[in-house]
Coordinates of C-alpha atoms in Angstrom, one line a residue:
X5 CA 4.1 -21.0 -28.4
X6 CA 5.0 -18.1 -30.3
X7 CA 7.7 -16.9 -28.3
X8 CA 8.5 -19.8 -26.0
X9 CA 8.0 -20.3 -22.2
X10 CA 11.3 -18.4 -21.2
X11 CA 10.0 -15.0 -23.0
X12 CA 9.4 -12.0 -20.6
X13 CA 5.9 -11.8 -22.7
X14 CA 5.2 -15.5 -21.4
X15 CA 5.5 -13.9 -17.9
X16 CA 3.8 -11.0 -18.0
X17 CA 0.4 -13.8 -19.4
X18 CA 1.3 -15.6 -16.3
X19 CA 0.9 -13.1 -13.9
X20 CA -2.1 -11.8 -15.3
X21 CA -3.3 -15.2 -14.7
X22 CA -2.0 -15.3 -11.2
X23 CA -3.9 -11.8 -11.0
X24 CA -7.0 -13.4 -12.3
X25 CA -6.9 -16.3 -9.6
X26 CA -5.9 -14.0 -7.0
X27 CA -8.9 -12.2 -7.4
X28 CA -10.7 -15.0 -7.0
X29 CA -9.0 -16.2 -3.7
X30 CA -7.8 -19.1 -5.3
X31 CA -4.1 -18.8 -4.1
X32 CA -2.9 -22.0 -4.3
X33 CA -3.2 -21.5 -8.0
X34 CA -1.6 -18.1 -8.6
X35 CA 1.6 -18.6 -6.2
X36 CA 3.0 -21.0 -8.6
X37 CA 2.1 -18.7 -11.9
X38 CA 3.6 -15.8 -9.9
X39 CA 6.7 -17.8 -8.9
X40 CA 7.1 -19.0 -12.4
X41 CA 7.1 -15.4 -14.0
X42 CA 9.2 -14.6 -11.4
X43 CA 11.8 -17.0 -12.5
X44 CA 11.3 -16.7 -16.4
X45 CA 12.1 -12.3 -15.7
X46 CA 15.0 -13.3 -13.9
X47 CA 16.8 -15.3 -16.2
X48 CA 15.7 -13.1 -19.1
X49 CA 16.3 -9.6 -17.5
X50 CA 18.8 -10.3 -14.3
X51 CA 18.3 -10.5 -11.2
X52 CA 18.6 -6.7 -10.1
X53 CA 15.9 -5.2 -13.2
X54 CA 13.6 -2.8 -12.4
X55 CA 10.5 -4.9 -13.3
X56 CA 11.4 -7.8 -10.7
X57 CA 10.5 -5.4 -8.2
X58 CA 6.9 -5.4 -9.5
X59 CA 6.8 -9.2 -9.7
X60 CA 8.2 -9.0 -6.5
X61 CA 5.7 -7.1 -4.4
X62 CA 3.0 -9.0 -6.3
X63 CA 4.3 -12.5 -4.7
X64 CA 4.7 -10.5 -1.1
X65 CA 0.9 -9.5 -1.5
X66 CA -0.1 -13.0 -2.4
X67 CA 1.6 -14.4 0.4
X68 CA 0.4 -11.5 2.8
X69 CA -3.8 -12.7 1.8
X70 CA -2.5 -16.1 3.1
X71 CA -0.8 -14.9 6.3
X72 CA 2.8 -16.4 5.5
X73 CA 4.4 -13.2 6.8
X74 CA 7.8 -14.5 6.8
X75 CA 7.6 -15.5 3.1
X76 CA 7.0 -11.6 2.1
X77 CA 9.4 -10.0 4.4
X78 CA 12.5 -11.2 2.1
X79 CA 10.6 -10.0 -1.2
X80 CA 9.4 -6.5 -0.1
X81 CA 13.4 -5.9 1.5
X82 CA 14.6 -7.4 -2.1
X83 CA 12.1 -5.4 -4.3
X84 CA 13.3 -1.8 -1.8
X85 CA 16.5 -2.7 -2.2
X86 CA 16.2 -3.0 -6.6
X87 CA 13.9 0.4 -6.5
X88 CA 16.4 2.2 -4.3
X89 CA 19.4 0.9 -6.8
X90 CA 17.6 1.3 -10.1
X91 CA 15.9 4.7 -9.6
X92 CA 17.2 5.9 -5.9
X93 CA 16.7 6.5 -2.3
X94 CA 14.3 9.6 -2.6
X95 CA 12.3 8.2 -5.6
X96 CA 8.5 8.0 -4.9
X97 CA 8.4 4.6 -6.6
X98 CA 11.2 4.0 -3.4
X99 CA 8.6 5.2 -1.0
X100 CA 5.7 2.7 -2.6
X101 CA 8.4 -0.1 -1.1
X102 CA 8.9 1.2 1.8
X103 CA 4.8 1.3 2.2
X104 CA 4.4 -2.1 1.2
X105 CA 7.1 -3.0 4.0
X106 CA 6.1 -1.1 6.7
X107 CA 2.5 -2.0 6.3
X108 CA 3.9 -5.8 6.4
X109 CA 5.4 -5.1 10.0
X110 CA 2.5 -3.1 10.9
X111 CA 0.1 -5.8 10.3
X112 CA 2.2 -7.6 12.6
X113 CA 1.9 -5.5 15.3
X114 CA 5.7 -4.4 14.7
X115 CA 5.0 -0.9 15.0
X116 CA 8.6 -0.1 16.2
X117 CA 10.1 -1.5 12.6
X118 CA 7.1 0.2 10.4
X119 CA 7.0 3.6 12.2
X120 CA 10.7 4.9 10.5
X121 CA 9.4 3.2 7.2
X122 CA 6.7 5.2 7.4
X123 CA 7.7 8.4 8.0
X124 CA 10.9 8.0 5.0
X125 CA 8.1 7.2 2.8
X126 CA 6.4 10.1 3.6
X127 CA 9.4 12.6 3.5
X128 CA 9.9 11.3 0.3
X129 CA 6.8 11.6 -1.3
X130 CA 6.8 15.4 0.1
X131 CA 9.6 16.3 -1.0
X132 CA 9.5 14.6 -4.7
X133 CA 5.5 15.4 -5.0
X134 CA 4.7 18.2 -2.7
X135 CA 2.7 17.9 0.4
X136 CA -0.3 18.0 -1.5
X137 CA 0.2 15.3 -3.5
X138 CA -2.1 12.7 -3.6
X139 CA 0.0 9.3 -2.9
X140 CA 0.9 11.0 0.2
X141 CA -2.6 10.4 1.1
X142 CA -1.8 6.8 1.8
X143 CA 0.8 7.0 3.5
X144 CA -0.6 9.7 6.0
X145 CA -3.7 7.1 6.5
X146 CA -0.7 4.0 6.7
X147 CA 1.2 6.1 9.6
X148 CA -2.1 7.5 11.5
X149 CA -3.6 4.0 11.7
X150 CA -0.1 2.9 13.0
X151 CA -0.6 5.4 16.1
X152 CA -3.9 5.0 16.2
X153 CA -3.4 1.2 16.8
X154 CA -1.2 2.0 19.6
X155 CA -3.5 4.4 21.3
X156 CA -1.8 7.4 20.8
X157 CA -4.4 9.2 19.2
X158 CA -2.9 12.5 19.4
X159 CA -0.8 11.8 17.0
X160 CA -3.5 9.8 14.8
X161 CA -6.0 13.0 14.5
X162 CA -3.6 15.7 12.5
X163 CA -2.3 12.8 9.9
X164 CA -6.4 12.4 9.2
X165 CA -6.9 15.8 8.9
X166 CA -4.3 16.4 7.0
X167 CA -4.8 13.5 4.5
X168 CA -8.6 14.5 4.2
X169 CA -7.3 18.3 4.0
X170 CA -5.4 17.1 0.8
X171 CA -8.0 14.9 -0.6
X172 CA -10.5 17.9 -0.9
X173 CA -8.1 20.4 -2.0
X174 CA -7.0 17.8 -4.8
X175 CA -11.0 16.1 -5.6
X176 CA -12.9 18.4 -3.8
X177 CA -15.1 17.7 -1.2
X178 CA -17.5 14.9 -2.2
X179 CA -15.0 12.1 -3.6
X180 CA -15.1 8.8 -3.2
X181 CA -12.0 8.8 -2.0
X182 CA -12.6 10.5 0.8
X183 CA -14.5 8.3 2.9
X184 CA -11.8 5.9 3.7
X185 CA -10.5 9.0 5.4
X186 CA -13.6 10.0 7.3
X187 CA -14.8 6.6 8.2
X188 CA -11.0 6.0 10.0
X189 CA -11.5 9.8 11.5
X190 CA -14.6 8.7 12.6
X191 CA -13.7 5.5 14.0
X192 CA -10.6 7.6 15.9
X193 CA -13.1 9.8 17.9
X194 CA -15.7 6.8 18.3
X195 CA -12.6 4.8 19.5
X196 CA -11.9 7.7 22.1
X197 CA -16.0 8.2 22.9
X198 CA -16.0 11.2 21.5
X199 CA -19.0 10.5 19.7
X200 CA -20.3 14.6 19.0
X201 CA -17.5 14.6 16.9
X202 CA -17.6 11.1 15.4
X203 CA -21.5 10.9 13.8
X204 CA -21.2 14.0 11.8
X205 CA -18.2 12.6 9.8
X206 CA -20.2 9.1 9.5
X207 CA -22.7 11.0 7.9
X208 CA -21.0 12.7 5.3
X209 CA -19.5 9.4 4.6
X210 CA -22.6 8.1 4.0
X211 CA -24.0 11.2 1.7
X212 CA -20.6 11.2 -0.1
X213 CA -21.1 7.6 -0.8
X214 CA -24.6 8.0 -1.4
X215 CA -24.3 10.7 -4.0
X216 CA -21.4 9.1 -6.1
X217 CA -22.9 5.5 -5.7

């Protein structure tokens, strides 16, 4: 009311909505609230602003919890292509899109398209960040579970070390955060029956979790 529907604060109170249902797995109501702040930031910033990207990677999400794949494709390409305008090619924010699209494909089972995603969002993040910046944690896991999905586990194992390597060195070594990395090393050697290896990392998993929960 006090601004009008068309005001980018009207859609940044509808998306917090859409949030709010989303959370809730009500998706059928926070599409629409999504799709309408979509619209209102459009008109009232253009098409090509920096912010669209984050409305448009919410949407993709959305659709990606209701398995309409072929909905989120064209928003994660459009919302990479706005990042890699407004702020560059070999901008971390770049390599967030680039994760959000590769992990699309990879859900997929399109390991051939998310691979080369993968690894340009890691190159970037290494070379804006460091390699012992945690974001590329993510991506390391993204790209390991990639391989690891495909069996080819020697190429899996380093990207988990690596990732959990990093994660100590930044949180130390009883973080929360690290268990998503040992629980997929873990899974990695169970996968391959290597089970010596596998229990010991369950178990520090468990006391990490323990300890901080």
């Amino acid at each position: 009311k006090a601004k009008g529907p068309n005001h980018p604060d009207t859609a940044l109170s509808l998306k917090n909505l859409a949030a709010l249902y989303e959370s809730q797995g009500a998706y059928a109501k926070a599409a629409p609230l999504y799709l309408r702040a979509l619209s209102i930031e459009e008109k009232a910033l253009g098409p090509d602003h920096y912010d669209i990207s984050t409305s448009l990677n919410n949407l993709a999400a959305l659709y990606i919890k209701q398995a309409t794949y072929a909905k989120a494709e064209p928003l994660f390409l459009r919302a990479l292509a706005i990042r890699e305008k407004a702020k560059g090619p070999n901008h971390p924010d770049t390599a967030l899109s680039l994760n959000n699209l590769a992990r699309l494909y990879n859900s997929q089972g399109a390991y051939a398209k998310a691979e080369p995603l993968f690894l340009r969002a890691l190159s970037i993040e290494e070379k804006a960040l460091g390699p012992a910046y945690l974001l590329s944690t993510t991506t390391l896991n993204n790209l390991a579970g990639l391989y690891k999905r495909q069996g080819i586990y020697a190429k899996a194992e380093p990207l988990y070390l690596r990732s959990l390597a990093v994660l100590e060195k930044m949180l130390g070594p009883d973080h929360l955060l690290s268990t998503i990395t040992l629980y997929n090393l873990a899974v990695l050697y169970e996968s391959q029956g290597a089970y010596a290896k596998a229990e010991p990392i369950y178990l520090r998993a468990l006391a990490i979790k323990e300890k901080v929960l």
